[in-house]
XYZ file of C-alpha atoms in Angstrom:
392
model
C -259.305 -106.754 -129.465
C -259.934 -103.201 -130.656
C -262.495 -102.522 -133.437
C -263.292 -99.339 -135.326
C -266.933 -99.277 -136.521
C -267.534 -97.215 -139.651
C -270.167 -97.283 -142.416
C -271.642 -95.253 -145.319
C -268.521 -94.023 -146.887
C -270.418 -93.326 -150.133
C -267.266 -93.025 -152.176
C -267.955 -91.118 -155.387
C -270.832 -89.123 -154.113
C -271.220 -85.406 -154.883
C -272.699 -82.708 -152.653
C -275.262 -80.615 -154.590
C -273.130 -80.946 -157.759
C -269.763 -80.500 -156.041
C -267.392 -83.467 -156.279
C -266.369 -84.854 -152.894
C -263.533 -87.230 -153.834
C -260.816 -85.037 -152.328
C -262.840 -84.681 -149.140
C -263.279 -88.426 -149.054
C -259.519 -88.825 -149.584
C -259.011 -86.551 -146.553
C -261.328 -88.756 -144.501
C -259.296 -91.859 -145.580
C -256.197 -90.090 -144.288
C -257.799 -89.431 -140.926
C -259.084 -92.995 -140.798
C -255.621 -94.423 -141.404
C -254.189 -92.146 -138.735
C -256.906 -93.258 -136.294
C -256.154 -96.947 -137.001
C -252.434 -96.450 -136.364
C -252.828 -94.095 -133.400
C -255.393 -96.242 -131.575
C -253.812 -99.560 -132.599
C -257.003 -100.781 -134.184
C -257.122 -104.521 -134.888
C -260.195 -104.630 -137.114
C -261.949 -101.935 -139.220
C -265.651 -102.571 -139.776
C -267.453 -101.068 -142.812
C -271.158 -101.643 -142.514
C -272.288 -101.140 -146.043
C -272.534 -98.375 -148.687
C -268.824 -98.174 -149.278
C -269.666 -96.822 -152.754
C -272.459 -94.406 -153.626
C -273.518 -96.281 -156.691
C -273.471 -99.747 -158.147
C -271.135 -98.680 -160.998
C -268.480 -96.404 -159.354
C -266.032 -94.511 -161.450
C -262.476 -95.692 -161.990
C -261.033 -93.021 -159.704
C -263.514 -94.018 -156.965
C -262.537 -97.702 -157.196
C -258.859 -96.640 -157.048
C -259.577 -94.681 -153.831
C -261.085 -97.738 -152.143
C -258.206 -99.909 -153.332
C -255.782 -97.313 -151.884
C -257.740 -97.207 -148.612
C -257.762 -100.950 -148.113
C -254.043 -101.237 -148.825
C -253.289 -98.448 -146.350
C -255.520 -99.881 -143.598
C -254.069 -103.379 -143.851
C -250.483 -101.871 -144.022
C -251.252 -100.116 -140.720
C -251.892 -103.469 -139.153
C -255.648 -103.812 -139.246
C -257.905 -106.324 -140.830
C -261.020 -105.070 -142.616
C -264.465 -106.570 -142.620
C -266.758 -104.982 -145.234
C -270.412 -105.668 -146.091
C -272.387 -104.349 -149.061
C -275.179 -101.740 -148.638
C -278.148 -100.817 -150.787
C -275.995 -98.395 -152.799
C -273.393 -101.069 -153.681
C -273.380 -103.792 -156.237
C -272.866 -106.834 -154.051
C -271.499 -108.886 -156.994
C -268.943 -106.272 -158.057
C -267.938 -105.347 -154.529
C -267.512 -108.982 -153.632
C -265.228 -109.779 -156.573
C -262.078 -111.721 -155.537
C -263.291 -112.095 -151.930
C -261.439 -115.335 -151.222
C -258.243 -113.879 -152.665
C -258.588 -110.677 -150.663
C -258.936 -112.579 -147.473
C -255.245 -113.566 -147.770
C -254.433 -109.842 -147.525
C -256.668 -109.240 -144.488
C -259.754 -107.865 -146.301
C -262.846 -109.935 -145.534
C -265.882 -109.213 -147.808
C -269.368 -110.286 -146.840
C -271.519 -109.500 -149.841
C -273.222 -112.921 -150.467
C -276.173 -114.259 -148.577
C -274.683 -117.753 -148.526
C -271.626 -116.429 -146.509
C -273.437 -114.348 -143.863
C -273.013 -117.073 -141.250
C -269.308 -117.572 -142.029
C -267.452 -115.404 -139.493
C -263.937 -114.039 -139.303
C -262.480 -115.796 -136.237
C -259.935 -114.047 -134.014
C -258.498 -115.209 -130.691
C -259.393 -113.169 -127.594
C -257.458 -114.879 -124.889
C -258.725 -116.536 -121.677
C -261.965 -115.469 -120.077
C -262.719 -115.287 -116.295
C -263.231 -119.059 -116.278
C -259.879 -119.616 -117.842
C -261.206 -120.779 -121.167
C -259.828 -119.519 -124.469
C -262.453 -117.272 -126.065
C -262.859 -116.416 -129.761
C -264.220 -113.355 -131.481
C -266.571 -114.183 -134.319
C -267.355 -111.253 -136.691
C -270.307 -111.756 -139.064
C -271.365 -109.563 -141.946
C -274.971 -109.340 -143.215
C -275.015 -107.817 -146.666
C -277.879 -105.532 -147.758
C -280.880 -107.899 -148.066
C -283.423 -106.942 -150.783
C -286.432 -108.905 -149.600
C -287.843 -109.842 -153.037
C -284.420 -111.200 -154.166
C -283.350 -113.132 -151.062
C -286.568 -114.354 -149.488
C -286.423 -117.676 -151.284
C -282.704 -118.134 -150.580
C -283.334 -117.557 -146.856
C -286.388 -119.758 -146.822
C -288.964 -117.190 -145.787
C -292.506 -116.905 -147.186
C -293.038 -113.211 -146.789
C -290.629 -110.912 -148.630
C -290.214 -108.220 -145.961
C -287.166 -106.627 -144.353
C -288.233 -107.991 -140.978
C -288.499 -111.572 -142.189
C -285.269 -111.720 -144.205
C -283.278 -110.044 -141.382
C -284.797 -112.389 -138.830
C -283.807 -115.344 -140.956
C -280.259 -113.951 -141.380
C -279.774 -113.318 -137.696
C -281.202 -116.824 -136.911
C -278.535 -118.397 -139.056
C -275.852 -116.462 -137.296
C -277.225 -117.447 -133.874
C -277.167 -121.128 -134.902
C -273.507 -120.784 -135.936
C -272.662 -119.104 -132.656
C -274.416 -121.862 -130.745
C -272.413 -124.542 -132.547
C -269.129 -122.849 -131.791
C -270.004 -121.953 -128.212
C -270.536 -125.702 -127.462
C -266.730 -126.120 -127.549
C -265.320 -122.738 -126.601
C -266.613 -119.273 -125.432
C -267.678 -116.939 -128.248
C -268.002 -113.147 -128.382
C -269.901 -112.041 -131.442
C -269.957 -108.919 -133.623
C -272.520 -108.498 -136.387
C -272.428 -105.925 -139.197
C -275.767 -105.058 -140.860
C -276.924 -102.342 -143.255
C -280.494 -101.732 -142.365
C -282.994 -99.361 -140.798
C -283.437 -100.467 -137.186
C -286.358 -98.975 -135.312
C -285.332 -96.264 -132.888
C -282.811 -94.722 -135.284
C -282.928 -91.107 -136.368
C -282.903 -90.663 -140.131
C -281.671 -87.703 -142.272
C -282.382 -86.491 -145.749
C -279.516 -88.154 -147.582
C -280.518 -91.688 -146.775
C -282.736 -93.452 -149.254
C -285.823 -95.144 -147.986
C -285.319 -98.916 -147.624
C -289.031 -99.389 -148.443
C -292.177 -97.380 -148.964
C -293.932 -96.058 -145.858
C -291.272 -97.143 -143.416
C -292.304 -100.792 -143.643
C -288.560 -101.703 -143.935
C -287.709 -100.827 -140.308
C -286.648 -103.858 -138.270
C -286.979 -104.127 -134.481
C -283.937 -103.969 -132.260
C -284.653 -107.293 -130.594
C -283.426 -109.010 -133.801
C -279.883 -108.031 -132.599
C -280.300 -109.043 -128.964
C -277.655 -111.450 -127.743
C -274.799 -110.294 -129.906
C -271.856 -108.755 -128.125
C -271.956 -105.780 -130.522
C -273.995 -104.866 -133.578
C -272.367 -102.443 -136.047
C -275.148 -100.811 -138.125
C -275.009 -98.806 -141.291
C -277.543 -96.886 -143.347
C -278.479 -93.891 -141.131
C -275.978 -91.075 -141.488
C -276.153 -89.786 -137.908
C -273.864 -91.549 -135.387
C -276.033 -92.831 -132.576
C -276.471 -95.573 -129.986
C -279.818 -97.382 -130.085
C -278.613 -99.437 -127.108
C -275.226 -99.893 -125.548
C -274.605 -102.898 -127.919
C -276.409 -101.687 -131.061
C -275.038 -98.553 -132.722
C -274.906 -96.691 -136.007
C -271.542 -95.123 -136.830
C -273.108 -92.675 -139.262
C -271.413 -91.484 -142.429
C -267.885 -90.032 -142.062
C -268.831 -86.894 -144.046
C -272.018 -84.852 -144.262
C -273.998 -85.684 -147.426
C -276.940 -83.317 -146.933
C -277.563 -80.014 -145.235
C -279.739 -81.814 -142.727
C -276.475 -83.279 -141.402
C -274.972 -79.838 -140.767
C -275.020 -80.314 -136.999
C -273.837 -83.883 -136.965
C -270.483 -84.662 -135.260
C -269.059 -87.113 -137.788
C -266.893 -89.979 -136.653
C -266.827 -93.642 -135.717
C -267.045 -95.939 -132.737
C -263.925 -97.402 -131.164
C -264.950 -100.678 -129.577
C -262.752 -102.669 -127.193
C -263.921 -106.260 -126.780
C -262.339 -109.027 -124.671
C -263.011 -112.591 -123.822
C -265.828 -111.531 -121.457
C -267.507 -109.059 -123.799
C -267.428 -105.469 -124.696
C -265.214 -103.503 -122.374
C -265.537 -99.960 -123.702
C -267.032 -97.952 -126.577
C -265.576 -94.481 -127.359
C -266.141 -91.980 -130.145
C -263.560 -91.093 -132.731
C -264.268 -87.840 -134.574
C -263.390 -86.923 -138.169
C -262.860 -83.345 -139.232
C -264.480 -82.144 -142.439
C -262.495 -80.133 -144.909
C -265.482 -77.746 -145.273
C -268.211 -76.810 -142.818
C -271.880 -76.546 -143.709
C -273.991 -73.454 -143.106
C -277.789 -73.276 -143.079
C -278.705 -69.571 -143.154
C -282.058 -67.783 -143.216
C -283.133 -64.159 -143.336
C -283.556 -61.087 -145.511
C -280.887 -60.664 -148.176
C -279.364 -57.435 -146.825
C -279.039 -58.809 -143.333
C -277.233 -61.864 -144.658
C -274.902 -59.692 -146.731
C -274.026 -57.279 -143.892
C -274.353 -59.148 -140.558
C -270.920 -59.952 -138.967
C -272.418 -62.979 -137.243
C -272.403 -64.869 -140.604
C -268.675 -64.249 -141.211
C -267.885 -67.893 -140.351
C -270.042 -69.132 -143.208
C -268.019 -67.308 -145.868
C -265.818 -70.350 -146.280
C -268.634 -72.936 -145.878
C -270.939 -74.690 -148.180
C -274.225 -72.742 -147.770
C -277.889 -73.452 -147.968
C -279.684 -70.097 -147.776
C -283.334 -69.273 -147.459
C -284.354 -65.615 -148.201
C -287.319 -64.201 -146.349
C -287.651 -60.908 -148.206
C -291.238 -59.905 -148.953
C -290.259 -59.705 -152.678
C -287.659 -61.879 -154.442
C -284.520 -59.737 -154.628
C -282.898 -59.054 -157.993
C -279.782 -61.172 -158.707
C -280.071 -62.811 -155.370
C -277.706 -65.723 -156.049
C -275.061 -63.516 -157.607
C -275.146 -61.095 -154.672
C -275.014 -63.857 -152.116
C -272.057 -65.480 -153.759
C -270.092 -62.254 -153.459
C -269.971 -62.990 -149.707
C -270.680 -66.704 -149.657
C -268.969 -68.062 -152.782
C -270.063 -71.627 -152.143
C -273.839 -71.034 -151.919
C -275.218 -74.353 -153.282
C -278.877 -74.127 -152.395
C -281.140 -71.078 -152.479
C -284.712 -70.927 -151.426
C -287.420 -68.219 -150.949
C -289.964 -68.132 -148.127
C -291.259 -64.536 -148.276
C -292.587 -63.045 -145.043
C -295.971 -61.332 -145.309
C -296.798 -63.076 -148.605
C -300.462 -63.837 -149.472
C -302.021 -67.180 -148.640
C -301.847 -67.993 -152.327
C -298.081 -67.474 -152.353
C -297.674 -70.210 -149.750
C -299.248 -72.736 -152.004
C -297.208 -74.697 -154.475
C -296.943 -73.252 -157.946
C -298.087 -76.568 -159.488
C -301.321 -76.448 -157.455
C -302.077 -72.891 -158.508
C -301.296 -73.711 -162.099
C -303.848 -76.653 -161.978
C -306.498 -74.223 -160.701
C -305.803 -71.293 -163.068
C -308.891 -70.451 -165.197
C -307.014 -68.964 -168.140
C -303.575 -68.179 -169.621
C -303.498 -64.767 -167.933
C -303.972 -66.370 -164.531
C -301.124 -68.772 -165.268
C -298.792 -65.896 -166.020
C -299.826 -63.892 -162.999
C -299.458 -67.034 -160.827
C -295.911 -67.450 -162.096
C -294.965 -63.892 -161.334
C -296.451 -64.210 -157.843
C -294.499 -67.502 -157.314
C -291.116 -66.056 -158.188
C -291.539 -62.605 -156.576
C -293.724 -63.326 -153.599
C -296.398 -60.770 -154.497
C -299.275 -60.501 -157.009
C -298.759 -58.378 -160.163
C -300.062 -54.851 -159.961
C -302.561 -53.471 -162.481
C -299.985 -52.212 -164.913
C -298.110 -55.495 -164.911
C -301.288 -57.528 -165.350
C -302.248 -55.252 -168.351
C -298.798 -55.831 -169.950
C -299.171 -59.531 -169.545
C -302.629 -59.453 -171.105
C -301.280 -57.423 -174.095
C -298.431 -59.878 -174.549
C -300.775 -62.824 -174.543
C -302.988 -61.153 -177.103
C -300.026 -60.499 -179.365
C -299.094 -64.200 -179.123
C -302.638 -65.253 -180.051
C -302.509 -62.892 -183.077
C -299.185 -64.273 -184.204
C -300.393 -67.859 -183.745
C -303.497 -66.972 -185.809
C -301.375 -65.709 -188.690
C -299.525 -69.003 -189.026
């Protein structure tokens, strides 16, 4: 049996204000090609198929199209809900969709109801079965009572969920060999996070230990956007597209998992190509505009940090002449004063008068303190304002 582990599609998400629906459509095309080319039997989607609980009509249409194409290519689909999804909306018509090969696991009461598939005879000659379970995103405060736990924490509800699955596996294994695959959308300890994931809880309390997934043949995790193996049997597929500049160096893809009657036989990477690359550039404005080493970034989405001692005039306009898709621009002046390194808000709170506020603003945007003439001009302007206010 061949599985393709994906997660975190985040359909409908934008990238710094740029719509990504066409890029997501291009990913779907690659996914369908991979399913057909590798003869995938089951596509796993471990949560966050949508980017928001109320996706747009065009976004829902894209998922509908993807599911039709995947099942038409001969694969079944097992899909769980993530913290970005609305479990109720995503799980609509679940029993009906099963007839078409799409198996939704968005309800707590169904997490120990697996999709069962025959694997053939194991080494002992017994007919083995593959059981695929889906744990939806578990919000501790909402599901603790339903799972019978006293403490509403990610650890406790995840432990209760995996315990239910183990009980079901044990019942089935009493009569025939079982290989198990579990989908879960969670932050497992040992994973490497990136900026575009939202915290599951404050202060990292939501992280769950890896040993909660011990004993399963394979655990397909979602939530972290970097593809990574926490152990040979516990992996994150990561998101298929980069959703923050912190993911610029990620190699996006999925895991191709071969599993037989005696367990996992092989795990290989499948890579997806992005329609647009990401560039994270840093340096003085003139170097960025002239250096040939940055030519590759002219067609990329760019995050640029300028290090000029003073903020250049029309910086964004000038950068976009070479890098049209500059989406994020920051300033970290070299040789600035200690005060310029502090946040503007902290300096504002400490300013003794209106003139200091104005001077602080100029220092913040230009990376240097106003000279005597500029400070005098500001003082005169403030005095004129006071006079006008006094006349009213």
